[in-house]
Amino acid sequence: MISLRRTTTILRKECMHILRDPFTLIFSLIMPLVMVLMFGSAIEFNVRNVPTDYLDQSHSQASRTFLNTLSSSGYFKTHEVSSPREGIDRLGREASKAFVIIPPDFESRLLGRGDGKLQILLDGTDNTSGTALSGYIGTIHAKTMANLSNDPSAATAEPITLRTRFLFNPELNSQWFIVPALAAVVMAILSILLTTLTIAREWENGAMELLLSTPVRATEVILGKMIPYAFLGLFAIALLYILARTLYGLPFIGNHLVFWSSTLLFLLTYLGQGLLVSTFIHNQQAAVQIALVLGLLPTMLFSGFIFPIEHMPLGFQYLTTIFPARWYVQIARDQFLQGSTFTQLIVPFSVLILYAYVVIQLCIIHFKENLEE
Amino acid sequence: MILRGFIKKEIIQALRDPRLAVMILLAPLLQLLLFGYALTNEVKNLRLAIHNPPQDVVAQEIYDHAIATKWFIPAKEQTRDPVEDIQMGRADVVLVTPDAGISTRMQRPEGKLQLLVNASNVLRAQAADIYMQRIIQSVTQTTLKQDPTTAALKGIPSSPLTVSVRMLYNPSMDSMTFTVPGLVAALMTVLVIVLTCTSIAKEKESGTFETILSAPIRRKHIILGKTVPFVLIGVLNVTIVLIASCLFFHLPFRGSLIGFAIASLCFLYAAVMAGILMSTFVENQQQSMLCGFIVLFMAMLLSGAFFSIENMPWPLRMLSYINPVAHYTFLVRNIMLKGGDGLYLLMYCSALIGVGSVIAFFSFKRFKTTLG
């Protein structure tokens, strides 16, 4: 039988621990804030104002139209160079990312024979922005044609035009992609640090042995330790949620019940994992190291947070399924942007429930062993 | 003379710990392989579905062409409603043709194709759009070339303007070419700063630091003794990582080895000094790890090794100017991929020395050689 009184006593003790140590409390409040601000502003996949050199040997109406279209697009910031050599040199020392060369006979060929040619050299070292730039150039190509003929319908002179509709994130806002998944990272850091540090500390200074000598049961210890930290974690995610909605204007299309219940499940899994690590390893430093490797690294690398799972080799794609973070990131992103129903998310949900259950059971069993020793 | 003995002690101490030896030799290699192979930002495996009438030859050709590029893979079974296919996660990208089919519409001449993209992942959505544009372009061009007299394509003008785009330095748009040089810098940072900082923290924790302080050696000797071994370890490591990245990932090395060596030494100088400075703030290994984790996390996020600095807002871009990791990332990438322009190298190496010296100044100031 679980005694409510004993559980609340442990709970109260744990709360006092948290309140007495201002560092932990401040850390768990500030950390999500800093993470959201840093990641939200540092990661931007949309390229703007790319320093672009041009060499206009044609000096014609047509070449000026092209260059104007280029610079007014907002993607390219143009700068004139005087020779091909200089342009290549500037690419080499990172002064520019693109180099447009317009040959002398550009206009005469364009208007006369209808095969005006110009060349653009792109710095391909960063493949992501290189791909984006080559896409923008396609748009500028079409716009130049329209501007040259003073006829907007000329832009559609291509036999097939593609109209792309971006569902769920129409403006391709990078923050909308990053911030929901950050919830997983914030919880990973919080639960690892809090549980491993506090419990491993209790082992280290002998307070745990004192606790074990009392008639308290394993389940009660686990519950009493988990609940206050779960609240702290939920509070951090609430902070992240408010920042996401207000600062970055994220929509929330899903169901709050779905989002928060999955958050709680994930939090319990990670807190449980932290507890489990600290029951095995009674040394703070080793506990933190193991918790980082088991908790934080997979959350950062194998959850689809930044590196999409679909891009990994097949073996790694299977590997990601064993980490709860992968499933939580899927739910969190979906609930903010896509709004799937509970039944559509039944697979990730079942996995999270399974993980939470298994981890907490393992905690209780292992704690019992400790108690009986 | 004293200095030599002190450095010898440090090297013995660093190599005696088997965990450290593993960390020095194995961990960077493992991480290099992991990031290089598994964690790519090269967009592929986009699940493509198509909604078209059965006899639509051109749409089918676009679809086949898309699958052949390997960027797209066929989606699972599809339904009537393209939006629902995406919502239910059956497809990432759906190509929707006009009711009568694109082949007949192209005679008008306005073939409008709609592309629906699941944009909850920005990276993939962006790439899907660009890829599809390129595919359509090449399909229309080949169709035009092969069969210019086909009735369906009569009267369609080919564009009078040709823009040829050439990707320099990385023509195949390979993501490893971008990531691996950045990783070289990131791995060096973690290794050197953490090693330097924890080695002092460990001495503080075990109390041997006081023994060193009471010995008749000066502050600069202690700092030199605590840094020189880690510079040596860093040199050893950068060689291993460099050889591995050229061997496993077939990266080009277009610059001069001497330039690379000088750049690495400048960086190692700044890195060990940063390690010393950090160690003056910590009392034990625990704090040293936490502190190291936070500092390195920020330094790497803002280094341009994984996310390009040019896209960041200006306050963060300013921070990257004083971030040695960012300088070194630039240098490694420039030397390996672009051959290293002399003036550029000089500028960034002196920036590294400058930042390193400022850090060194504060380290010396804060480094206490008295007790209490």
XYZ file of C-alpha atoms in Angstrom:
745
model
C 0.000 0.000 0.000
C 1.163 3.451 -0.835
C 0.815 5.825 2.027
C -0.303 9.275 1.015
C 1.250 10.778 4.117
C 4.697 9.347 3.474
C 4.521 10.391 -0.187
C 3.599 13.952 0.664
C 6.354 14.106 3.256
C 8.962 13.196 0.655
C 7.292 15.592 -1.762
C 7.464 18.391 0.767
C 11.092 17.650 1.513
C 11.913 17.717 -2.189
C 10.077 21.023 -2.655
C 12.078 22.518 0.193
C 15.233 21.258 -1.497
C 14.290 23.061 -4.700
C 13.318 26.289 -2.959
C 16.391 26.306 -0.768
C 18.716 26.113 -3.760
C 18.109 29.264 -5.785
C 20.532 28.166 -8.495
C 18.383 25.212 -9.541
C 15.210 27.245 -9.488
C 16.620 30.152 -11.469
C 18.342 27.798 -13.861
C 15.117 25.983 -14.643
C 13.314 29.251 -15.289
C 16.017 31.062 -17.253
C 17.263 28.118 -19.279
C 14.138 27.652 -21.460
C 14.062 31.384 -22.069
C 17.666 31.522 -23.225
C 17.323 28.366 -25.313
C 14.256 29.666 -27.141
C 15.843 33.046 -27.804
C 19.183 31.619 -28.910
C 17.906 28.842 -31.105
C 14.995 30.875 -32.356
C 17.228 33.608 -33.689
C 20.434 31.740 -34.504
C 18.931 29.141 -36.804
C 17.552 30.680 -39.942
C 17.248 28.672 -43.120
C 15.963 31.507 -45.260
C 18.764 33.289 -47.014
C 18.546 37.075 -47.456
C 20.874 39.836 -48.627
C 23.474 37.484 -50.045
C 26.568 39.504 -50.996
C 26.648 39.214 -54.768
C 29.236 40.568 -57.198
C 28.459 41.359 -60.787
C 30.500 42.103 -63.867
C 28.358 43.855 -66.458
C 30.260 43.861 -69.745
C 27.113 44.545 -71.721
C 26.058 47.874 -70.158
C 22.715 47.603 -71.820
C 19.059 48.023 -71.008
C 18.629 44.257 -70.768
C 21.559 43.700 -68.413
C 20.401 46.539 -66.165
C 16.916 45.043 -66.045
C 18.359 41.746 -64.912
C 20.561 43.348 -62.243
C 17.703 45.506 -60.972
C 15.456 42.494 -60.666
C 18.271 40.740 -58.823
C 18.871 43.489 -56.271
C 15.221 44.403 -55.730
C 14.340 40.791 -54.925
C 15.770 41.206 -51.439
C 17.747 37.972 -51.721
C 20.858 39.490 -53.268
C 22.928 42.529 -52.277
C 24.853 43.524 -55.380
C 28.330 44.977 -55.702
C 30.172 45.727 -58.952
C 33.609 44.325 -59.722
C 35.892 45.340 -62.571
C 37.306 42.035 -63.778
C 36.500 38.308 -63.691
C 39.694 37.765 -61.711
C 38.509 40.105 -58.950
C 35.127 38.400 -58.788
C 36.681 34.946 -58.394
C 39.116 36.271 -55.788
C 36.280 37.749 -53.783
C 34.456 34.419 -53.822
C 37.642 32.798 -52.583
C 38.021 35.037 -49.566
C 34.357 34.924 -48.602
C 33.708 38.543 -49.595
C 30.801 37.376 -51.734
C 28.693 34.268 -52.240
C 27.658 34.709 -55.846
C 29.197 36.189 -58.979
C 27.112 37.219 -62.002
C 28.920 37.566 -65.328
C 27.061 39.273 -68.171
C 28.921 38.966 -71.502
C 29.290 41.972 -73.904
C 26.933 40.568 -76.520
C 24.181 39.830 -73.988
C 21.550 42.255 -75.257
C 22.167 41.819 -78.961
C 21.892 38.048 -78.677
C 18.861 38.216 -76.402
C 16.901 40.539 -78.665
C 18.328 39.418 -81.989
C 18.669 35.667 -81.887
C 16.723 35.028 -78.728
C 19.520 33.254 -76.905
C 20.909 35.719 -74.390
C 23.282 33.941 -72.035
C 24.636 34.954 -68.676
C 26.509 32.995 -66.086
C 26.202 32.886 -62.314
C 28.888 31.334 -60.156
C 27.653 30.299 -56.728
C 29.710 29.417 -53.680
C 28.615 25.842 -53.131
C 30.459 25.186 -49.867
C 27.251 25.586 -47.874
C 25.004 23.200 -49.743
C 21.812 24.315 -47.980
C 22.050 27.974 -48.902
C 23.454 27.024 -52.299
C 20.289 25.077 -53.056
C 18.128 27.952 -51.829
C 20.035 30.468 -53.964
C 19.696 28.419 -57.113
C 15.957 28.356 -56.426
C 15.771 32.132 -56.100
C 17.638 32.519 -59.374
C 14.861 30.578 -61.088
C 12.304 33.080 -59.803
C 14.448 36.018 -60.877
C 14.851 34.530 -64.334
C 11.066 34.531 -64.802
C 10.679 38.031 -63.355
C 13.371 39.442 -65.652
C 11.526 38.085 -68.652
C 8.369 39.801 -67.463
C 10.177 43.095 -66.843
C 11.963 43.001 -70.196
C 8.794 42.636 -72.171
C 6.809 44.980 -69.927
C 4.240 42.273 -69.906
C 3.442 40.445 -66.689
C 2.036 37.460 -68.558
C 5.434 36.862 -70.127
C 6.554 35.517 -66.801
C 4.419 32.520 -67.592
C 5.972 32.029 -71.000
C 7.364 28.779 -69.674
C 5.095 25.974 -70.868
C 4.525 24.750 -67.336
C 4.302 26.966 -64.304
C 4.522 25.569 -60.862
C 2.412 27.017 -58.091
C 3.683 25.803 -54.777
C 1.524 25.891 -51.706
C 3.318 25.373 -48.432
C 0.857 23.788 -46.070
C 1.104 24.343 -42.300
C 3.866 26.939 -42.580
C 3.054 29.107 -45.594
C 5.935 31.539 -45.159
C 8.514 28.865 -44.396
C 9.276 30.436 -41.064
C 12.354 28.718 -39.581
C 11.298 29.445 -36.008
C 8.054 27.582 -36.495
C 10.140 24.544 -37.252
C 12.703 24.905 -34.465
C 10.788 26.150 -31.428
C 8.202 23.348 -30.908
C 10.965 20.752 -30.999
C 12.987 22.772 -28.495
C 10.494 21.651 -25.845
C 12.123 18.220 -25.962
C 15.624 19.650 -25.549
C 14.588 21.887 -22.650
C 12.992 18.969 -20.829
C 15.998 16.763 -21.507
C 18.426 19.247 -19.974
C 16.172 20.040 -17.028
C 15.333 16.513 -16.024
C 18.855 15.239 -16.467
C 20.408 17.973 -14.408
C 17.764 18.064 -11.733
C 17.289 14.389 -11.030
C 20.832 13.201 -11.506
C 22.313 16.069 -9.582
C 19.909 16.004 -6.646
C 19.688 12.259 -6.204
C 23.286 11.507 -6.934
C 24.103 14.240 -4.433
C 21.976 12.491 -1.833
C 23.913 9.289 -2.411
C 27.165 11.135 -2.249
C 26.512 12.882 1.038
C 24.779 9.894 2.610
C 21.300 11.389 2.877
C 19.915 8.590 0.730
C 20.993 5.897 3.162
C 19.191 7.782 5.891
C 16.078 7.802 3.726
C 16.395 4.093 3.018
C 16.514 3.282 6.706
C 13.047 4.799 7.223
C 9.914 2.695 6.573
C 9.300 4.528 3.273
C 8.497 2.461 0.175
C 10.121 2.633 -3.228
C 6.998 3.862 -5.017
C 6.586 6.634 -2.490
C 10.152 7.820 -2.875
C 9.875 7.796 -6.654
C 6.555 9.639 -6.652
C 7.634 12.172 -4.081
C 10.790 12.923 -6.016
C 9.191 13.049 -9.417
C 6.154 15.232 -8.813
C 7.893 18.490 -7.873
C 10.303 18.219 -10.783
C 7.473 17.348 -13.127
C 5.810 20.601 -12.099
C 9.019 22.506 -12.679
C 9.342 20.938 -16.127
C 5.734 21.691 -17.049
C 6.271 25.244 -15.944
C 9.318 25.548 -18.196
C 7.333 24.217 -21.155
C 4.501 26.640 -20.380
C 7.081 29.403 -20.575
C 8.307 28.071 -23.895
C 4.728 27.858 -25.146
C 4.012 31.492 -24.249
C 7.245 32.687 -25.877
C 6.520 30.668 -28.986
C 3.025 32.071 -29.359
C 3.836 35.696 -28.549
C 7.404 36.268 -29.707
C 7.496 34.051 -32.777
C 3.797 34.128 -33.601
C 3.481 30.358 -33.812
C -0.011 29.027 -34.387
C -1.341 26.235 -32.220
C -3.730 24.234 -34.343
C -3.815 21.035 -32.324
C -5.490 20.010 -29.148
C -4.082 21.271 -25.853
C -5.008 18.062 -24.103
C -3.004 16.042 -26.634
C -0.001 18.349 -26.406
C 0.137 18.619 -22.642
C -0.519 14.942 -21.975
C 2.287 13.990 -24.354
C 4.503 16.575 -22.655
C 3.757 15.061 -19.279
C 4.447 11.539 -20.544
C 7.749 12.604 -22.049
C 8.693 14.480 -18.912
C 7.940 11.457 -16.718
C 10.019 9.254 -19.002
C 12.991 11.579 -18.828
C 12.687 12.210 -15.093
C 12.432 8.455 -14.628
C 15.480 7.942 -16.786
C 17.384 10.481 -14.717
C 16.324 8.768 -11.505
C 17.268 5.390 -12.881
C 20.730 6.556 -13.857
C 21.256 8.062 -10.446
C 20.165 4.910 -8.637
C 22.771 2.926 -10.525
C 25.568 5.416 -10.346
C 26.076 7.062 -7.027
C 28.707 9.496 -8.181
C 27.480 12.895 -9.363
C 30.022 13.396 -12.079
C 29.636 9.998 -13.663
C 25.849 10.318 -13.370
C 25.849 13.577 -15.307
C 28.092 12.120 -17.987
C 25.894 9.067 -18.511
C 22.734 11.157 -18.431
C 24.127 13.487 -21.068
C 24.969 10.612 -23.359
C 21.656 8.801 -22.815
C 19.388 11.803 -22.687
C 20.672 14.970 -24.231
C 22.655 13.718 -27.215
C 19.840 11.601 -28.693
C 17.432 14.466 -28.085
C 19.628 16.860 -30.008
C 20.781 14.553 -32.778
C 18.351 11.686 -33.278
C 14.983 13.288 -32.623
C 14.598 15.171 -35.889
C 15.037 18.423 -33.945
C 17.536 19.830 -36.447
C 18.717 16.906 -38.513
C 15.671 15.406 -40.249
C 15.283 11.681 -39.634
C 14.257 11.118 -43.250
C 17.753 12.086 -44.378
C 19.559 9.488 -42.305
C 20.690 6.097 -43.616
C 18.058 3.424 -43.002
C 19.862 1.861 -40.049
C 19.950 5.181 -38.233
C 16.286 5.774 -39.014
C 15.485 2.574 -37.131
C 17.860 3.570 -34.354
C 15.930 6.802 -33.745
C 12.764 4.849 -32.907
C 14.273 3.691 -29.615
C 14.577 7.262 -28.348
C 11.403 8.751 -26.830
C 12.485 12.229 -27.970
C 11.877 11.305 -31.593
C 8.234 10.509 -30.847
C 7.681 13.537 -28.677
C 9.166 15.915 -31.272
C 6.792 14.432 -33.808
C 3.777 15.115 -31.577
C 4.921 18.605 -30.519
C 5.597 19.805 -34.051
C 2.361 18.300 -35.262
C 0.263 19.878 -32.538
C 1.616 23.362 -33.152
C 1.442 23.339 -36.938
C -0.589 20.455 -38.260
C -3.170 19.653 -35.625
C -3.593 15.904 -36.015
C -6.138 14.192 -33.810
C -5.323 11.766 -31.030
C -6.184 8.756 -33.194
C -3.775 9.886 -35.901
C -1.015 10.115 -33.312
C -1.767 6.781 -31.710
C 1.642 5.264 -32.553
C 3.853 7.950 -30.993
C 1.477 8.141 -28.039
C 1.588 4.418 -27.350
C 5.371 4.472 -27.530
C 5.563 7.342 -25.035
C 3.157 5.592 -22.659
C 5.162 2.380 -22.930
C 8.417 4.192 -22.227
C 7.058 6.113 -19.251
C 5.649 2.911 -17.762
C 8.764 0.811 -18.307
C 11.162 3.441 -17.013
C 9.157 4.132 -13.855
C 8.718 0.395 -13.182
C 12.450 -0.117 -13.549
C 13.032 2.737 -11.135
C 10.743 1.198 -8.533
C 12.225 -2.272 -8.904
C 15.748 -1.030 -8.650
C 14.941 1.183 -5.685
C 13.409 -1.825 -3.924
C 16.619 -3.754 -4.425
C 18.491 -0.871 -2.904
C 16.086 -0.839 0.028
C 16.470 -4.549 0.687
C 20.220 -4.611 0.575
C 64.551 23.555 -16.815
C 61.711 23.746 -14.325
C 59.323 24.227 -17.165
C 60.483 21.088 -18.920
C 59.882 18.989 -15.849
C 56.456 20.468 -15.367
C 55.413 19.824 -18.959
C 56.705 16.276 -18.708
C 54.555 15.706 -15.623
C 51.485 17.048 -17.414
C 51.954 14.845 -20.453
C 52.437 11.760 -18.307
C 49.349 12.682 -16.327
C 47.235 13.257 -19.435
C 48.177 9.962 -21.054
C 48.006 7.872 -17.892
C 44.235 8.057 -17.674
C 42.849 5.438 -20.073
C 39.512 7.267 -20.364
C 41.348 10.310 -21.575
C 43.316 8.340 -24.125
C 40.033 7.012 -25.519
C 38.558 10.484 -25.552
C 41.564 11.839 -27.403
C 41.934 9.146 -30.008
C 38.569 7.514 -30.487
C 35.855 10.024 -29.723
C 36.681 12.565 -32.438
C 36.834 9.817 -35.063
C 33.495 8.370 -33.997
C 31.844 11.769 -33.992
C 33.300 12.592 -37.381
C 31.845 9.414 -38.855
C 28.495 9.884 -37.141
C 28.019 13.453 -38.275
C 29.468 12.853 -41.689
C 27.319 9.857 -42.548
C 24.157 10.007 -40.486
C 23.439 13.633 -39.756
C 23.253 15.253 -43.139
C 21.224 18.241 -44.147
C 21.033 17.057 -47.724
C 17.332 16.832 -48.452
C 16.242 13.490 -49.862
C 13.537 10.824 -49.488
C 10.689 13.266 -50.041
C 7.557 11.158 -50.469
C 5.893 12.289 -53.657
C 2.306 11.562 -54.696
C 0.654 12.676 -57.906
C -2.952 13.442 -58.681
C -3.477 13.259 -62.396
C -5.835 11.853 -64.996
C -4.661 8.477 -66.360
C -3.510 9.517 -69.844
C -1.464 12.495 -68.794
C 1.872 11.806 -70.451
C 3.738 14.919 -69.357
C 2.663 14.668 -65.724
C 3.740 11.044 -65.686
C 7.077 12.026 -67.159
C 7.590 14.676 -64.478
C 6.747 12.104 -61.824
C 9.101 9.470 -63.254
C 11.828 12.022 -63.631
C 11.345 13.127 -60.016
C 11.632 9.572 -58.726
C 14.715 9.017 -60.874
C 16.545 11.921 -59.244
C 16.488 10.054 -55.888
C 15.365 13.265 -54.177
C 11.828 11.937 -54.224
C 10.516 8.497 -53.374
C 7.008 7.236 -54.178
C 4.445 7.915 -51.477
C 2.323 5.180 -49.968
C -1.176 4.496 -51.328
C -3.043 7.704 -51.936
C -6.620 8.896 -51.731
C -8.740 11.418 -53.599
C -7.898 14.363 -51.426
C -4.312 15.621 -51.797
C -4.471 17.828 -48.687
C -5.617 14.888 -46.640
C -2.744 12.777 -47.948
C -0.344 15.297 -46.478
C -2.327 15.791 -43.288
C -2.390 12.054 -42.634
C 1.314 11.784 -43.330
C 0.971 9.578 -46.397
C 2.978 12.002 -48.532
C 5.280 14.983 -48.049
C 4.723 16.468 -51.473
C 1.735 16.149 -53.791
C 1.730 17.236 -57.404
C -1.739 18.224 -58.573
C -2.483 18.623 -62.276
C -5.395 20.580 -63.737
C -8.566 18.576 -64.329
C -7.960 17.924 -68.010
C -4.354 16.884 -67.442
C -1.207 18.899 -68.021
C -0.513 17.500 -71.501
C -3.611 19.075 -73.007
C -3.246 22.301 -71.059
C 0.252 22.914 -72.343
C -1.175 23.732 -75.795
C -2.898 26.836 -74.452
C -0.020 27.604 -73.506
C -0.569 27.627 -69.845
C 0.052 24.449 -68.007
C -0.451 25.212 -64.368
C 0.729 22.620 -61.937
C 0.118 22.883 -58.262
C 2.568 21.550 -55.731
C 1.355 20.949 -52.212
C 4.165 20.694 -49.706
C 4.112 19.771 -46.044
C 6.031 22.759 -44.711
C 6.186 21.725 -41.064
C 9.822 20.990 -41.846
C 11.124 24.182 -43.438
C 14.328 22.686 -44.822
C 12.532 19.937 -46.655
C 9.764 22.179 -47.937
C 12.212 24.684 -49.379
C 14.182 21.989 -51.140
C 11.066 20.224 -52.462
C 9.969 23.395 -54.217
C 13.372 24.030 -55.776
C 13.881 20.425 -56.826
C 10.489 20.288 -58.482
C 11.130 23.497 -60.376
C 14.367 22.108 -61.716
C 12.743 18.834 -62.682
C 9.956 20.576 -64.574
C 12.477 22.755 -66.318
C 14.536 19.841 -67.503
C 11.427 17.854 -68.492
C 10.069 20.684 -70.615
C 13.455 21.179 -72.193
C 13.923 17.537 -73.064
C 10.356 17.230 -74.313
C 10.899 20.282 -76.464
C 14.150 18.991 -77.828
C 13.067 15.446 -78.519
C 9.828 16.285 -80.158
C 9.617 19.875 -81.276
C 6.924 19.120 -83.800
C 4.506 17.396 -81.487
C 1.146 19.066 -81.757
C 0.814 19.243 -78.033
C 3.887 21.419 -77.768
C 3.509 23.574 -80.838
C 3.717 27.275 -80.316
C 5.457 26.994 -76.992
C 8.345 29.414 -76.968
C 11.589 28.371 -75.395
C 12.888 31.074 -73.111
C 15.167 33.558 -74.902
C 17.230 33.979 -71.741
C 19.514 31.283 -70.440
C 20.980 31.590 -66.980
C 23.605 28.990 -66.365
C 24.381 28.441 -62.712
C 27.669 26.871 -61.720
C 28.356 25.689 -58.188
C 31.943 26.372 -57.328
C 33.999 24.396 -54.770
C 31.225 21.841 -54.226
C 29.666 21.045 -57.587
C 27.710 18.014 -56.397
C 26.168 20.042 -53.538
C 27.362 17.473 -51.092
C 26.498 18.151 -47.465
C 29.613 16.438 -46.108
C 31.762 18.997 -47.870
C 30.082 21.658 -45.773
C 29.787 19.791 -42.487
C 33.081 17.951 -42.185
C 35.449 20.975 -42.172
C 33.157 22.573 -39.604
C 33.325 19.396 -37.567
C 37.107 19.449 -37.581
C 36.915 22.828 -35.861
C 34.118 21.812 -33.491
C 35.864 18.622 -32.378
C 39.114 20.431 -31.701
C 37.285 22.990 -29.598
C 35.595 20.471 -27.370
C 38.701 18.413 -26.873
C 41.195 21.155 -26.115
C 39.064 23.463 -23.987
C 37.572 20.663 -21.914
C 40.926 18.955 -21.381
C 42.654 22.140 -20.256
C 39.869 23.210 -17.965
C 39.267 19.833 -16.316
C 42.951 19.169 -15.789
C 43.157 22.254 -13.571
C 39.783 21.580 -11.970
C 40.920 18.065 -11.125
C 44.021 19.392 -9.380
C 41.921 21.881 -7.462
C 39.545 19.141 -6.366
C 42.192 16.700 -5.253
C 44.217 19.389 -3.537
C 47.367 18.897 -5.614
C 46.940 22.377 -7.027
C 48.094 23.750 -3.706
C 51.222 21.634 -3.949
C 51.972 23.148 -7.314
C 51.365 26.648 -5.974
C 53.723 26.074 -3.080
C 56.449 24.850 -5.425
C 59.034 27.432 -6.483
C 57.646 28.020 -9.959
C 56.113 31.139 -11.392
C 52.618 31.752 -12.643
C 53.633 31.853 -16.286
C 55.374 28.503 -15.860
C 52.263 26.952 -14.401
C 50.139 28.294 -17.230
C 52.650 27.195 -19.864
C 52.951 23.797 -18.253
C 49.204 23.430 -18.240
C 48.794 24.477 -21.859
C 51.729 23.141 -23.874
C 50.736 19.454 -23.452
C 47.235 20.171 -24.654
C 48.490 22.078 -27.646
C 50.564 19.002 -28.500
C 47.560 16.724 -28.047
C 45.569 19.118 -30.203
C 48.154 18.982 -32.981
C 48.131 15.196 -32.882
C 44.376 15.183 -32.999
C 43.898 17.659 -35.777
C 46.221 15.517 -37.893
C 44.163 12.394 -37.209
C 40.875 14.137 -37.937
C 42.193 15.755 -41.087
C 43.526 12.486 -42.495
C 40.271 10.746 -41.590
C 38.121 13.362 -43.249
C 40.116 13.207 -46.474
C 40.194 9.409 -46.361
C 36.588 8.596 -45.418
C 34.772 11.493 -46.990
C 37.061 12.109 -49.971
C 37.170 15.760 -49.132
C 39.514 17.840 -51.221
C 42.400 19.614 -49.568
C 43.080 22.490 -51.911
C 45.150 24.781 -49.697
C 48.618 24.529 -48.266
C 49.398 22.310 -45.312
C 51.608 25.014 -43.839
C 48.737 27.504 -43.876
C 46.548 24.921 -42.213
C 49.180 24.218 -39.561
C 49.612 27.906 -38.787
C 45.851 28.428 -38.565
C 45.537 25.416 -36.255
C 48.307 26.661 -33.981
C 46.692 30.101 -33.751
C 43.417 28.477 -32.857
C 44.976 26.110 -30.314
C 46.572 29.123 -28.642
C 43.184 30.835 -28.265
C 41.516 27.573 -27.204
C 43.941 26.631 -24.419
C 43.790 30.176 -23.106
C 39.999 29.965 -23.054
C 40.367 26.703 -21.144
C 42.623 28.388 -18.572
C 40.227 31.315 -18.221
C 37.316 28.950 -17.672
C 39.261 27.003 -15.069
C 39.659 30.168 -12.986
C 35.896 30.267 -12.524
C 35.430 26.670 -11.411
C 36.333 24.880 -8.225
C 35.709 21.246 -9.123
C 35.267 18.914 -12.058
C 31.493 19.019 -11.781
C 31.360 22.752 -12.331
C 33.997 22.503 -14.999
C 31.793 20.117 -16.957
C 28.643 22.192 -16.607
C 30.467 25.390 -17.430
C 32.192 23.729 -20.358
C 28.912 22.383 -21.615
C 27.194 25.764 -21.619
C 30.121 27.740 -23.055
C 30.906 25.219 -25.771
C 27.272 24.839 -26.677
C 27.005 28.547 -27.357
C 30.379 28.741 -29.084
C 29.459 25.941 -31.467
C 25.946 27.185 -32.163
C 27.392 30.533 -33.179
C 30.432 29.184 -35.002
C 28.911 28.610 -38.403
C 29.983 24.965 -38.269
C 26.376 23.800 -38.509
C 24.271 26.887 -39.244
C 25.508 29.679 -41.436
C 26.320 32.876 -39.595
C 25.214 35.120 -42.465
C 21.583 34.327 -41.750
C 21.741 35.286 -38.091
C 20.512 38.639 -36.768
C 23.279 41.201 -36.266
C 23.758 40.912 -32.449
C 24.588 37.236 -32.869
C 26.763 37.977 -35.906
C 28.732 40.429 -33.749
C 29.268 37.691 -31.177
C 30.753 35.471 -33.839
C 33.501 38.040 -34.448
C 34.912 37.347 -30.994
C 34.281 33.615 -31.168
C 37.553 31.795 -31.951
C 35.609 28.719 -33.028
C 33.934 30.772 -35.754
C 37.290 32.050 -37.012
C 38.762 28.591 -37.084
C 35.704 27.152 -38.838
C 36.068 29.798 -41.540
C 39.763 29.094 -41.864
C 39.465 25.319 -42.108
C 36.688 25.554 -44.657
C 38.482 28.165 -46.698
C 41.786 26.295 -46.759
C 40.293 22.888 -47.472
C 37.707 23.852 -50.060
C 38.913 27.069 -51.598
C 42.658 26.817 -51.343
C 43.088 29.600 -48.806
C 43.638 33.142 -50.026
C 46.808 34.537 -48.384
C 45.314 37.831 -47.256
C 42.238 36.117 -45.882
C 44.320 33.656 -43.878
C 46.468 36.442 -42.498
C 43.401 38.409 -41.427
C 41.717 35.535 -39.649
C 44.898 34.181 -38.079
C 45.654 37.598 -36.629
C 42.062 37.809 -35.414
C 42.609 34.482 -33.640
C 45.854 35.697 -32.086
C 44.148 38.922 -31.045
C 41.184 37.209 -29.407
C 43.537 34.633 -27.880
C 45.715 37.369 -26.394
C 42.758 39.175 -24.855
C 41.639 35.893 -23.308
C 45.200 35.226 -22.180
C 45.389 38.645 -20.541
C 42.308 37.957 -18.445
C 43.449 34.415 -17.660
C 46.752 35.707 -16.306
C 44.949 38.344 -14.302
C 42.510 35.916 -12.779
C 44.879 33.013 -12.343
C 45.576 33.055 -8.643
C 48.838 31.724 -7.385
C 48.090 32.421 -3.772
C 45.976 30.404 -1.412
C 42.680 31.416 0.074
